[in-house]
């Protein structure tokens, strides 16, 4: 899972993108795997033994070339989304006039929404599958959504909520949240 981080540019734009450490670690992994492949080829190792390292090299190269960013421009009043690998990048520009609000929602993955027949459906508890998740998204005026980040709450540790609040404050876009951050609540062992 790729964590997104908020960066503020000198011209006032706000960029929400993976930090450089992800790219650096991916590049180091790519260099190590390619180095291992070169050594094995020099020692005349069979081609079948190089299949998995070659796949790892391709995956790590894709990680190095991965691009995902959300640029909020309060001066130009636009939000730009870039997503893709290397030169295969999809770019979308959304004007502020098309954005109703920024939105933070929380849900439990694998749970059944509150429908009338929800009582008839029984879920088997599964700690791995039923994770508490945070969704940071753009809610557009035509009631469509553009998800910016979907991340487990445990991994986020309140950083997604903080980034959403900072983006809303700097960009001037309204922020809607379905509940307050868990980190704002002081809960001790005695309260449990």
mmCIF file of C-alpha atoms in Angstrom:
data_model
loop_
_atom_site.group_PDB
_atom_site.id
_atom_site.type_symbol
_atom_site.label_atom_id
_atom_site.label_comp_id
_atom_site.label_asym_id
_atom_site.label_seq_id
_atom_site.Cartn_x
_atom_site.Cartn_y
_atom_site.Cartn_z
ATOM 1 C CA UNK A 1 0.000 0.000 0.000
ATOM 2 C CA UNK A 2 1.340 3.369 -0.988
ATOM 3 C CA UNK A 3 1.010 6.157 1.563
ATOM 4 C CA UNK A 4 0.315 9.607 0.150
ATOM 5 C CA UNK A 5 1.894 12.680 1.711
ATOM 6 C CA UNK A 6 0.965 16.344 1.451
ATOM 7 C CA UNK A 7 3.470 18.822 -0.026
ATOM 8 C CA UNK A 8 2.997 22.569 -0.327
ATOM 9 C CA UNK A 9 4.675 24.212 -3.327
ATOM 10 C CA UNK A 10 6.047 27.762 -3.317
ATOM 11 C CA UNK A 11 3.436 28.909 -5.827
ATOM 12 C CA UNK A 12 0.624 27.963 -3.389
ATOM 13 C CA UNK A 13 -0.325 24.618 -4.931
ATOM 14 C CA UNK A 14 -0.844 21.619 -2.680
ATOM 15 C CA UNK A 15 0.303 18.219 -3.930
ATOM 16 C CA UNK A 16 -0.909 14.987 -2.352
ATOM 17 C CA UNK A 17 1.381 12.238 -3.653
ATOM 18 C CA UNK A 18 3.707 9.406 -2.570
ATOM 19 C CA UNK A 19 6.885 10.691 -0.966
ATOM 20 C CA UNK A 20 10.300 10.200 -2.553
ATOM 21 C CA UNK A 21 11.242 7.465 -0.054
ATOM 22 C CA UNK A 22 8.870 5.049 -1.842
ATOM 23 C CA UNK A 23 10.586 5.741 -5.170
ATOM 24 C CA UNK A 24 14.086 5.508 -3.652
ATOM 25 C CA UNK A 25 13.355 2.166 -1.956
ATOM 26 C CA UNK A 26 11.827 0.801 -5.151
ATOM 27 C CA UNK A 27 14.882 1.896 -7.138
ATOM 28 C CA UNK A 28 17.251 0.277 -4.627
ATOM 29 C CA UNK A 29 15.259 -2.966 -4.783
ATOM 30 C CA UNK A 30 15.331 -2.833 -8.601
ATOM 31 C CA UNK A 31 19.120 -2.335 -8.619
ATOM 32 C CA UNK A 32 19.631 -5.232 -6.179
ATOM 33 C CA UNK A 33 17.443 -7.622 -8.189
ATOM 34 C CA UNK A 34 19.007 -6.655 -11.528
ATOM 35 C CA UNK A 35 22.461 -7.033 -9.958
ATOM 36 C CA UNK A 36 21.530 -10.543 -8.845
ATOM 37 C CA UNK A 37 20.236 -11.378 -12.315
ATOM 38 C CA UNK A 38 23.461 -10.129 -13.936
ATOM 39 C CA UNK A 39 25.596 -12.204 -11.556
ATOM 40 C CA UNK A 40 23.519 -15.315 -12.256
ATOM 41 C CA UNK A 41 23.702 -14.785 -16.019
ATOM 42 C CA UNK A 42 27.506 -14.395 -15.747
ATOM 43 C CA UNK A 43 27.638 -17.719 -13.883
ATOM 44 C CA UNK A 44 25.513 -19.378 -16.632
ATOM 45 C CA UNK A 45 22.522 -20.185 -14.411
ATOM 46 C CA UNK A 46 19.588 -21.724 -16.293
ATOM 47 C CA UNK A 47 16.892 -19.411 -17.635
ATOM 48 C CA UNK A 48 14.182 -21.095 -15.569
ATOM 49 C CA UNK A 49 15.887 -19.979 -12.361
ATOM 50 C CA UNK A 50 15.725 -16.355 -13.526
ATOM 51 C CA UNK A 51 11.955 -16.199 -14.102
ATOM 52 C CA UNK A 52 10.982 -15.065 -10.597
ATOM 53 C CA UNK A 53 13.842 -12.549 -10.248
ATOM 54 C CA UNK A 54 12.938 -11.145 -13.670
ATOM 55 C CA UNK A 55 9.308 -10.727 -12.600
ATOM 56 C CA UNK A 56 10.480 -9.001 -9.404
ATOM 57 C CA UNK A 57 12.656 -6.680 -11.484
ATOM 58 C CA UNK A 58 9.709 -5.770 -13.715
ATOM 59 C CA UNK A 59 7.453 -5.132 -10.705
ATOM 60 C CA UNK A 60 10.060 -2.982 -8.964
ATOM 61 C CA UNK A 61 10.645 -1.014 -12.186
ATOM 62 C CA UNK A 62 6.891 -0.397 -12.377
ATOM 63 C CA UNK A 63 7.020 0.828 -8.757
ATOM 64 C CA UNK A 64 9.849 3.236 -9.638
ATOM 65 C CA UNK A 65 7.861 4.594 -12.603
ATOM 66 C CA UNK A 66 4.515 4.716 -10.717
ATOM 67 C CA UNK A 67 2.873 8.139 -10.715
ATOM 68 C CA UNK A 68 -0.064 9.202 -8.583
ATOM 69 C CA UNK A 69 -0.687 12.760 -7.521
ATOM 70 C CA UNK A 70 -3.504 15.132 -6.701
ATOM 71 C CA UNK A 71 -2.623 18.799 -7.198
ATOM 72 C CA UNK A 72 -4.911 21.401 -5.629
ATOM 73 C CA UNK A 73 -4.386 24.850 -7.174
ATOM 74 C CA UNK A 74 -6.216 27.552 -5.176
ATOM 75 C CA UNK A 75 -5.040 30.277 -7.580
ATOM 76 C CA UNK A 76 -6.162 28.500 -10.770
ATOM 77 C CA UNK A 77 -9.113 26.983 -8.856
ATOM 78 C CA UNK A 78 -8.524 23.488 -10.265
ATOM 79 C CA UNK A 79 -7.699 20.012 -9.010
ATOM 80 C CA UNK A 80 -5.469 17.899 -11.228
ATOM 81 C CA UNK A 81 -5.222 14.128 -10.925
ATOM 82 C CA UNK A 82 -2.319 12.167 -12.461
ATOM 83 C CA UNK A 83 -2.328 8.373 -12.294
ATOM 84 C CA UNK A 84 -0.309 5.782 -14.184
ATOM 85 C CA UNK A 85 3.070 4.224 -14.890
ATOM 86 C CA UNK A 86 5.897 5.947 -16.804
ATOM 87 C CA UNK A 87 4.409 7.539 -19.948
ATOM 88 C CA UNK A 88 1.022 5.842 -19.587
ATOM 89 C CA UNK A 89 -0.512 8.460 -17.314
ATOM 90 C CA UNK A 90 -4.159 9.462 -17.166
ATOM 91 C CA UNK A 91 -4.611 13.126 -16.289
ATOM 92 C CA UNK A 92 -7.889 14.703 -15.252
ATOM 93 C CA UNK A 93 -8.445 18.358 -14.384
ATOM 94 C CA UNK A 94 -11.485 19.245 -12.300
ATOM 95 C CA UNK A 95 -12.462 22.899 -11.776
ATOM 96 C CA UNK A 96 -13.478 23.995 -8.278
ATOM 97 C CA UNK A 97 -16.945 24.843 -9.650
ATOM 98 C CA UNK A 98 -17.531 21.114 -10.267
ATOM 99 C CA UNK A 99 -16.531 20.125 -6.714
ATOM 100 C CA UNK A 100 -19.249 20.133 -4.066
ATOM 101 C CA UNK A 101 -16.885 19.213 -1.200
ATOM 102 C CA UNK A 102 -13.985 17.135 0.023
ATOM 103 C CA UNK A 103 -15.260 14.102 1.890
ATOM 104 C CA UNK A 104 -13.905 11.754 4.568
ATOM 105 C CA UNK A 105 -15.822 8.533 5.152
ATOM 106 C CA UNK A 106 -15.112 5.594 7.406
ATOM 107 C CA UNK A 107 -16.356 2.051 6.884
ATOM 108 C CA UNK A 108 -15.565 -1.513 7.820
ATOM 109 C CA UNK A 109 -14.497 -3.580 4.845
ATOM 110 C CA UNK A 110 -16.558 -6.748 4.555
ATOM 111 C CA UNK A 111 -19.515 -5.437 6.579
ATOM 112 C CA UNK A 112 -23.076 -5.296 5.320
ATOM 113 C CA UNK A 113 -24.647 -1.817 5.036
ATOM 114 C CA UNK A 114 -27.764 -1.103 7.098
ATOM 115 C CA UNK A 115 -30.489 -2.474 4.843
ATOM 116 C CA UNK A 116 -33.779 -4.023 5.847
ATOM 117 C CA UNK A 117 -32.551 -7.513 5.034
ATOM 118 C CA UNK A 118 -29.177 -7.029 6.765
ATOM 119 C CA UNK A 119 -30.429 -8.988 9.780
ATOM 120 C CA UNK A 120 -30.921 -12.017 7.571
ATOM 121 C CA UNK A 121 -27.315 -11.962 6.377
ATOM 122 C CA UNK A 122 -24.775 -13.361 8.781
ATOM 123 C CA UNK A 123 -21.111 -12.576 8.396
ATOM 124 C CA UNK A 124 -18.410 -14.786 9.784
ATOM 125 C CA UNK A 125 -15.956 -12.636 11.710
ATOM 126 C CA UNK A 126 -12.611 -12.371 9.970
ATOM 127 C CA UNK A 127 -10.025 -9.995 11.447
ATOM 128 C CA UNK A 128 -8.016 -9.867 8.256
ATOM 129 C CA UNK A 129 -10.925 -9.056 5.955
ATOM 130 C CA UNK A 130 -13.038 -6.806 8.215
ATOM 131 C CA UNK A 131 -10.730 -3.800 8.548
ATOM 132 C CA UNK A 132 -11.725 -0.272 9.462
ATOM 133 C CA UNK A 133 -11.007 1.893 6.407
ATOM 134 C CA UNK A 134 -10.786 5.633 5.657
ATOM 135 C CA UNK A 135 -11.827 7.045 2.279
ATOM 136 C CA UNK A 136 -10.708 10.541 1.271
ATOM 137 C CA UNK A 137 -12.548 11.644 -1.867
ATOM 138 C CA UNK A 138 -13.848 14.502 -3.962
ATOM 139 C CA UNK A 139 -17.634 14.740 -4.051
ATOM 140 C CA UNK A 140 -18.581 16.411 -7.327
ATOM 141 C CA UNK A 141 -21.683 18.503 -8.001
ATOM 142 C CA UNK A 142 -23.154 15.754 -10.225
ATOM 143 C CA UNK A 143 -23.058 13.382 -7.179
ATOM 144 C CA UNK A 144 -20.165 11.361 -8.584
ATOM 145 C CA UNK A 145 -17.091 10.635 -6.478
ATOM 146 C CA UNK A 146 -13.361 10.640 -7.204
ATOM 147 C CA UNK A 147 -11.513 8.637 -4.565
ATOM 148 C CA UNK A 148 -8.202 10.207 -3.626
ATOM 149 C CA UNK A 149 -7.099 7.659 -1.033
ATOM 150 C CA UNK A 150 -8.556 4.504 0.483
ATOM 151 C CA UNK A 151 -6.454 3.250 3.366
ATOM 152 C CA UNK A 152 -6.882 1.202 6.566
ATOM 153 C CA UNK A 153 -7.402 3.397 9.626
ATOM 154 C CA UNK A 154 -4.603 1.615 11.437
ATOM 155 C CA UNK A 155 -2.156 2.474 8.635
ATOM 156 C CA UNK A 156 -3.427 6.042 8.311
ATOM 157 C CA UNK A 157 -3.087 6.818 12.026
ATOM 158 C CA UNK A 158 -4.955 10.084 11.478
ATOM 159 C CA UNK A 159 -2.607 11.338 8.738
ATOM 160 C CA UNK A 160 -5.254 11.076 6.012
ATOM 161 C CA UNK A 161 -7.698 13.067 8.135
ATOM 162 C CA UNK A 162 -5.011 15.680 8.883
ATOM 163 C CA UNK A 163 -4.095 15.944 5.195
ATOM 164 C CA UNK A 164 -7.767 16.377 4.255
ATOM 165 C CA UNK A 165 -8.152 19.161 6.828
ATOM 166 C CA UNK A 166 -4.998 20.909 5.621
ATOM 167 C CA UNK A 167 -6.039 20.640 1.965
ATOM 168 C CA UNK A 168 -9.487 22.007 2.806
ATOM 169 C CA UNK A 169 -8.007 24.911 4.774
ATOM 170 C CA UNK A 170 -5.509 25.908 2.088
ATOM 171 C CA UNK A 171 -7.651 25.249 -0.988
ATOM 172 C CA UNK A 172 -10.829 26.782 0.399
ATOM 173 C CA UNK A 173 -12.924 23.714 -0.476
ATOM 174 C CA UNK A 174 -15.470 22.597 2.145
ATOM 175 C CA UNK A 175 -14.723 19.368 4.034
ATOM 176 C CA UNK A 176 -17.364 16.897 5.166
ATOM 177 C CA UNK A 177 -16.591 14.043 7.552
ATOM 178 C CA UNK A 178 -18.893 11.297 8.751
ATOM 179 C CA UNK A 179 -17.279 11.247 12.200
ATOM 180 C CA UNK A 180 -14.423 12.865 14.119
ATOM 181 C CA UNK A 181 -10.922 11.424 14.100
ATOM 182 C CA UNK A 182 -10.321 8.602 16.548
ATOM 183 C CA UNK A 183 -7.020 10.158 17.559
ATOM 184 C CA UNK A 184 -8.867 13.224 18.874
ATOM 185 C CA UNK A 185 -10.626 11.120 21.464
ATOM 186 C CA UNK A 186 -8.823 10.439 24.734
ATOM 187 C CA UNK A 187 -9.651 6.833 25.528
ATOM 188 C CA UNK A 188 -7.677 5.051 28.197
ATOM 189 C CA UNK A 189 -7.560 1.479 29.418
ATOM 190 C CA UNK A 190 -10.115 2.278 32.148
ATOM 191 C CA UNK A 191 -12.637 3.433 29.527
ATOM 192 C CA UNK A 192 -12.588 0.064 27.780
#
